[in-house]
């Protein structure tokens, strides 16, 4: 039987290890990471169920398919209680064992994916008391999240794009009683008006064989957890009424179905649009607006808390460098001073992107911001009166940065231009202006 199973399964599942008894199996599980075990109940020495119990007691959660020629209901129940995921009677067909293994390996893969996703979610989730920064604005945001996380009320997050509304929603979920449930984000602006109702509430249809099929929506997937509706101001007017009814009745009706489904979901919504103005313009239902705005938290733009830029830069370097597999970069006080002079129209997201790009290039890519400033200055007329000089001479900072990059690559202007994100011709023109 072992030889038959090994020859049958090896071409289909990869490596197959065999053991004649529980002691040999112990040795294999100590030396290898096993995804799935096919286990006979009747074996020399310890029986299969006893060995499976000891395996589970050691914390091994691999899938287990039990096979036996002597089975009754009590044996099957005992096997399932011991941790078996499937139970097959001898004699069995090849298709039976292959189906059992396919399902077991799919469950093992799903468990791995679930672990990775949960770990990724926990790494993305800022502690409510540990949002990066110590400015008055950030401390106020920390206090608001701590205060609101523990209640089940609907929350409306407002603020410009790039201020971190999804991270705030993650923090609210992570510190709520629903933290063990799912966090399901949906960007209302990216879904077509024809599909968004089905995506949120599900849909029912009748298949070609006449059976009724039901596709669950995101409300159902978020049961017991949090549904994050990003850019809620983009919802079509007709769907706003449906969402309002779902929030008030805590029940949804899939598209094409007569059945109502109870839901237990906390709603966190976010928008970069002033919804009050959308209500005045007739583009957003006032009753839904007030239903979403039970608690409103505004996320400040980065230009309002620039004192947090050094901490944010350090945070992004510390988190992105290991993810990219790159060494961290050094950012000088002069460079930090320059970053503080920029207005950051893309907010924290723009700063994060700058640091990621700089890590790839090996130095702070301030030239990208110079280009942005140049475009901004070209669109903005000169002020009628002279303004106070900047605390740092941008021309001197640019010169020092470019010369430092040139020195770091041994004077190779092609490599330096690539690192700076500018053309070689532009670099040569700048150096010529300085008499280099």
XYZ file of C-alpha atoms in Angstrom:
436
model
C 0.000 0.000 0.000
C 2.834 2.424 0.845
C 4.579 1.648 -2.447
C 1.346 2.095 -4.391
C 0.597 5.454 -2.736
C 4.144 6.697 -3.238
C 4.159 5.837 -6.971
C 0.670 7.287 -7.435
C 1.189 10.539 -5.564
C 4.801 11.493 -6.335
C 4.140 12.761 -9.906
C 1.183 14.792 -8.644
C 2.249 16.354 -5.336
C 6.035 16.537 -5.391
C 8.092 14.932 -2.620
C 6.541 11.919 -0.905
C 8.120 10.400 2.224
C 7.105 6.979 3.587
C 7.251 5.446 7.056
C 6.375 1.919 8.170
C 5.329 2.866 11.711
C 4.807 5.763 14.113
C 8.451 5.848 15.269
C 9.710 6.263 11.696
C 7.047 8.908 11.129
C 8.242 10.807 14.227
C 11.731 10.931 12.776
C 10.442 12.271 9.440
C 8.340 15.008 11.049
C 11.359 16.133 13.077
C 13.546 16.449 9.963
C 11.032 17.730 7.421
C 8.198 20.198 7.197
C 5.162 18.124 6.228
C 2.113 19.608 4.497
C -0.086 16.511 4.571
C -0.037 13.035 6.115
C -1.843 9.948 4.774
C -2.175 7.749 7.816
C -3.475 4.220 8.363
C -5.248 3.598 11.656
C -3.966 0.028 12.114
C -0.141 0.143 12.316
C 2.543 -1.827 14.177
C 3.061 -0.296 17.621
C 1.094 2.918 18.099
C -2.102 3.163 16.101
C -2.713 6.042 13.721
C -5.160 7.948 15.914
C -2.798 7.887 18.924
C 0.104 9.083 16.767
C -2.025 11.879 15.303
C -2.967 13.047 18.807
C 0.714 13.225 19.786
C 1.456 15.118 16.575
C -1.214 17.706 17.396
C 0.022 17.942 21.011
C 3.451 18.965 19.635
C 1.808 21.822 17.713
C 2.032 20.247 14.250
C -0.983 21.430 12.263
C -0.371 19.577 8.983
C -3.386 18.151 7.171
C -4.129 14.485 7.926
C -6.094 11.953 5.862
C -6.902 8.732 7.749
C -7.503 5.456 5.913
C -8.772 2.191 7.372
C -10.479 -1.060 6.460
C -12.276 -1.314 9.795
C -14.412 1.687 10.576
C -17.593 2.530 12.349
C -19.150 5.825 13.365
C -17.321 5.932 16.704
C -13.958 5.442 14.977
C -14.697 8.217 12.487
C -15.698 10.614 15.277
C -12.562 9.721 17.257
C -10.407 10.360 14.182
C -11.955 13.780 13.577
C -11.513 14.721 17.240
C -7.866 13.698 17.018
C -7.408 16.227 14.192
C -8.024 14.306 10.966
C -9.238 16.435 8.078
C -10.574 13.518 6.016
C -11.461 9.852 6.463
C -11.324 7.193 3.699
C -12.440 3.553 3.789
C -10.507 0.732 2.151
C -10.761 -0.338 -0.581
C -10.731 3.097 -2.202
C -10.388 4.350 -5.751
C -7.429 6.462 -6.848
C -9.764 9.396 -7.474
C -10.874 9.299 -3.831
C -7.379 9.633 -2.432
C -6.431 12.255 -5.036
C -9.491 14.362 -4.185
C -8.756 14.084 -0.471
C -5.136 15.176 -1.030
C -6.114 18.021 -3.339
C -8.545 19.406 -0.786
C -6.058 18.951 2.045
C -3.261 20.728 0.175
C -5.632 23.552 -0.769
C -6.502 23.996 2.921
C -2.799 24.022 3.814
C -2.147 26.677 1.158
C -5.075 28.779 2.350
C -3.776 28.567 5.914
C -0.370 29.827 4.785
C -1.926 32.647 2.769
C -4.125 33.599 5.715
C -1.090 33.750 7.997
C 0.826 35.923 5.517
C -2.129 38.270 5.028
C -2.719 38.619 8.764
C 0.984 39.279 9.339
C 0.990 41.843 6.541
C -2.093 43.468 8.029
C -0.537 43.654 11.490
C 2.626 45.221 10.059
C 0.608 47.828 8.162
C -1.496 48.642 11.206
C -0.142 51.482 13.344
C -0.767 51.322 17.052
C -3.314 53.986 17.905
C -0.914 55.463 20.437
C 2.083 55.013 18.150
C 1.180 56.850 14.953
C 4.397 58.353 13.669
C 4.974 61.854 15.004
C 4.702 63.867 18.182
C 3.100 67.037 16.859
C -0.079 68.420 18.391
C -2.004 67.305 15.297
C -0.801 63.693 15.531
C -1.307 63.506 19.290
C -4.885 64.678 18.735
C -5.363 61.982 16.084
C -3.955 59.354 18.442
C -6.356 60.378 21.186
C -9.340 60.342 18.809
C -8.540 56.824 17.572
C -8.081 55.518 21.109
C -11.390 57.037 22.179
C -13.418 55.849 19.180
C -11.891 52.384 18.609
C -13.698 50.768 21.523
C -17.223 51.668 20.404
C -19.125 50.239 17.454
C -20.283 53.523 15.967
C -19.865 54.383 12.294
C -16.800 56.569 11.648
C -16.209 59.036 8.813
C -12.537 59.766 8.061
C -11.925 62.976 6.148
C -8.796 64.587 4.749
C -6.797 65.119 1.603
C -5.545 62.217 -0.494
C -2.385 60.664 0.902
C -2.962 61.633 4.544
C -3.315 57.988 5.656
C -7.054 57.411 5.969
C -6.764 53.663 5.354
C -4.049 53.377 8.006
C -6.313 55.211 10.445
C -9.126 52.788 9.570
C -6.764 49.865 10.162
C -5.803 51.318 13.538
C -9.466 51.707 14.495
C -10.125 48.075 13.548
C -6.973 46.757 15.194
C -7.858 48.359 18.535
C -11.554 47.508 18.454
C -13.384 44.480 19.906
C -13.641 43.311 16.272
C -9.856 43.018 15.851
C -10.020 39.234 15.451
C -12.557 39.602 12.626
C -11.784 40.531 9.016
C -10.875 44.011 7.785
C -12.342 44.370 4.295
C -11.377 47.513 2.339
C -13.183 48.582 -0.825
C -12.401 51.649 -2.919
C -15.743 52.931 -4.184
C -14.025 55.057 -6.841
C -12.449 52.073 -8.617
C -15.616 49.976 -9.027
C -17.918 50.563 -11.954
C -21.470 51.705 -11.095
C -22.802 48.514 -12.719
C -20.778 46.212 -10.454
C -20.504 48.000 -7.121
C -23.911 46.896 -5.809
C -23.120 43.236 -6.526
C -19.656 43.634 -4.992
C -21.050 45.071 -1.775
C -24.248 43.080 -1.327
C -23.729 39.981 -3.496
C -25.955 38.674 -6.247
C -28.092 35.627 -7.034
C -28.685 33.961 -10.389
C -30.067 30.745 -11.832
C -27.509 28.510 -13.523
C -28.037 26.565 -16.756
C -29.098 23.446 -14.848
C -31.832 25.385 -13.056
C -30.186 25.524 -9.625
C -30.058 28.826 -7.777
C -26.563 30.204 -7.159
C -25.544 32.920 -4.711
C -22.363 34.990 -4.782
C -21.591 36.614 -1.429
C -20.710 40.301 -1.327
C -18.186 42.194 0.753
C -20.703 42.803 3.544
C -20.871 39.043 4.109
C -17.086 38.626 3.913
C -16.746 41.344 6.564
C -19.113 39.601 9.041
C -17.900 40.131 12.588
C -15.306 42.646 11.445
C -14.950 46.002 9.717
C -15.955 47.134 6.223
C -13.898 50.139 5.082
C -15.599 52.176 2.352
C -12.874 54.372 0.900
C -13.938 57.327 -1.278
C -17.550 56.858 -0.198
C -18.421 60.151 -1.878
C -18.079 58.376 -5.252
C -21.044 56.069 -4.604
C -23.831 56.406 -7.205
C -26.918 58.155 -5.832
C -29.143 55.087 -6.299
C -26.760 52.906 -4.279
C -26.595 55.454 -1.454
C -30.211 54.618 -0.540
C -29.418 50.899 -0.473
C -26.392 51.482 1.748
C -28.434 53.653 4.100
C -31.047 50.917 4.465
C -28.338 48.331 5.188
C -26.814 50.548 7.888
C -30.167 51.180 9.564
C -31.643 47.680 9.348
C -28.409 45.677 9.612
C -29.726 43.490 6.813
C -28.821 43.275 3.134
C -30.527 41.794 0.096
C -28.291 40.388 -2.670
C -29.066 41.604 -6.167
C -31.668 39.336 -7.753
C -32.595 37.649 -4.475
C -35.682 37.844 -2.280
C -33.772 36.667 0.766
C -32.498 39.167 3.332
C -29.226 38.411 5.071
C -28.488 39.773 8.570
C -25.055 41.389 8.846
C -22.876 42.244 11.821
C -20.386 44.728 10.397
C -18.841 47.981 11.569
C -18.638 50.632 8.853
C -15.712 53.015 8.524
C -16.027 55.398 5.579
C -13.486 57.815 4.142
C -13.517 60.660 1.644
C -11.250 63.416 0.404
C -14.287 65.416 -0.711
C -16.134 67.761 1.675
C -19.343 65.713 1.919
C -21.263 68.664 3.342
C -20.722 70.492 0.040
C -21.704 67.367 -1.883
C -24.953 67.323 0.095
C -25.590 70.997 -0.709
C -24.945 70.280 -4.400
C -27.417 67.379 -4.345
C -24.777 64.757 -5.153
C -24.884 62.997 -1.777
C -27.884 62.017 0.310
C -28.084 64.072 3.526
C -29.578 61.165 5.521
C -26.653 58.893 4.550
C -24.188 61.663 5.331
C -25.546 62.072 8.860
C -25.652 58.285 9.294
C -21.975 57.987 8.352
C -20.949 61.051 10.342
C -21.765 59.617 13.769
C -18.086 60.218 14.543
C -15.899 62.270 12.194
C -12.109 62.257 12.367
C -10.138 64.648 10.172
C -6.594 63.675 9.165
C -4.315 66.716 8.866
C -2.255 67.350 5.708
C 1.502 66.974 6.102
C 2.088 70.710 5.594
C 0.213 71.252 8.899
C 2.618 69.074 10.920
C 5.974 69.380 9.188
C 7.748 68.934 12.518
C 6.956 65.213 12.139
C 8.914 64.898 8.867
C 12.203 63.727 10.510
C 10.328 60.984 12.411
C 8.423 59.976 9.270
C 11.635 59.818 7.217
C 13.286 57.626 9.863
C 10.169 55.412 10.015
C 9.965 54.930 6.241
C 13.676 54.180 5.915
C 13.428 51.663 8.763
C 10.418 49.853 7.287
C 11.075 50.093 3.538
C 14.790 49.231 3.481
C 14.274 45.651 4.828
C 11.285 45.142 2.521
C 13.325 46.182 -0.527
C 16.432 44.346 0.636
C 18.459 47.564 0.422
C 20.767 49.330 2.880
C 19.356 52.386 4.638
C 20.352 55.846 3.456
C 21.662 58.765 5.481
C 19.655 62.001 5.439
C 21.560 65.098 6.517
C 20.127 67.948 8.612
C 20.325 70.222 5.543
C 18.291 67.733 3.530
C 15.711 67.469 6.311
C 15.524 71.265 6.373
C 14.850 71.260 2.650
C 12.099 68.627 3.041
C 10.481 70.898 5.631
C 10.320 73.756 3.083
C 8.317 71.692 0.606
C 4.508 71.827 0.841
C 3.880 68.105 0.101
C 0.719 68.268 -2.020
C 0.692 64.437 -2.007
C 1.032 64.423 1.802
C 2.544 61.444 3.650
C 2.115 59.167 0.620
C 4.337 61.485 -1.437
C 6.998 61.457 1.278
C 6.863 57.659 1.456
C 7.260 57.396 -2.319
C 10.230 59.773 -2.201
C 11.971 57.653 0.443
C 11.285 54.416 -1.473
C 12.695 55.932 -4.669
C 15.690 57.297 -2.769
C 16.446 53.883 -1.233
C 16.498 52.382 -4.725
C 18.834 55.150 -5.969
C 21.054 55.037 -2.882
C 20.655 58.693 -1.823
C 17.878 61.150 -1.034
C 16.417 62.035 -4.429
C 15.827 65.743 -3.764
C 16.089 66.500 -7.493
C 12.566 65.079 -7.904
C 11.288 67.771 -5.552
C 13.334 70.439 -7.385
C 11.449 69.504 -10.548
C 8.166 69.764 -8.674
C 9.145 73.168 -7.299
C 10.178 74.336 -10.756
C 6.794 73.341 -12.198
C 5.023 75.013 -9.288
C 7.033 78.214 -9.705
C 6.273 78.250 -13.440
C 2.541 78.213 -12.690
C 2.722 80.740 -9.831
C 3.258 84.461 -10.572
C 6.043 86.165 -8.616
C 4.960 87.782 -5.330
C 4.437 91.532 -5.399
C 6.886 92.072 -2.581
C 10.124 90.312 -1.624
C 9.717 87.526 0.889
C 12.023 86.557 3.713
C 14.948 84.369 2.601
C 14.652 80.623 3.132
C 16.447 79.185 6.109
C 18.488 77.044 3.718
C 19.940 78.209 0.372
C 18.323 75.778 -2.082
C 20.934 76.433 -4.757
C 23.749 75.620 -2.336
C 21.891 72.536 -1.117
C 21.368 71.362 -4.703
C 25.035 71.937 -5.543
C 26.254 70.093 -2.441
C 23.910 67.182 -3.090
C 24.893 66.782 -6.733
C 28.624 67.037 -5.938
C 28.197 64.450 -3.162
C 26.481 62.023 -5.534
C 29.207 62.603 -8.140
C 31.874 61.866 -5.533
C 30.081 58.695 -4.440
C 30.247 57.256 -7.994
C 33.830 58.348 -8.665
C 32.857 61.217 -10.955
C 30.867 59.013 -13.354
C 28.331 61.541 -14.678
C 26.115 58.919 -16.308
C 25.645 57.006 -13.061
C 25.278 60.235 -11.086
C 22.557 61.477 -13.443
C 20.698 58.157 -13.093
C 20.893 58.379 -9.297
C 19.681 61.981 -9.337
C 16.829 61.245 -11.723
C 17.971 63.857 -14.261
C 19.548 63.692 -17.719
C 23.313 63.697 -18.174
C 23.003 66.900 -20.227
C 21.253 68.667 -17.325
C 23.937 67.444 -14.935
C 26.736 68.646 -17.195
C 25.070 72.054 -17.565
C 24.800 72.438 -13.770
C 28.423 71.452 -13.239
C 29.542 73.847 -15.985
C 27.657 76.677 -14.252
C 29.719 76.003 -11.129
C 32.956 76.009 -13.146
C 33.475 72.236 -12.716
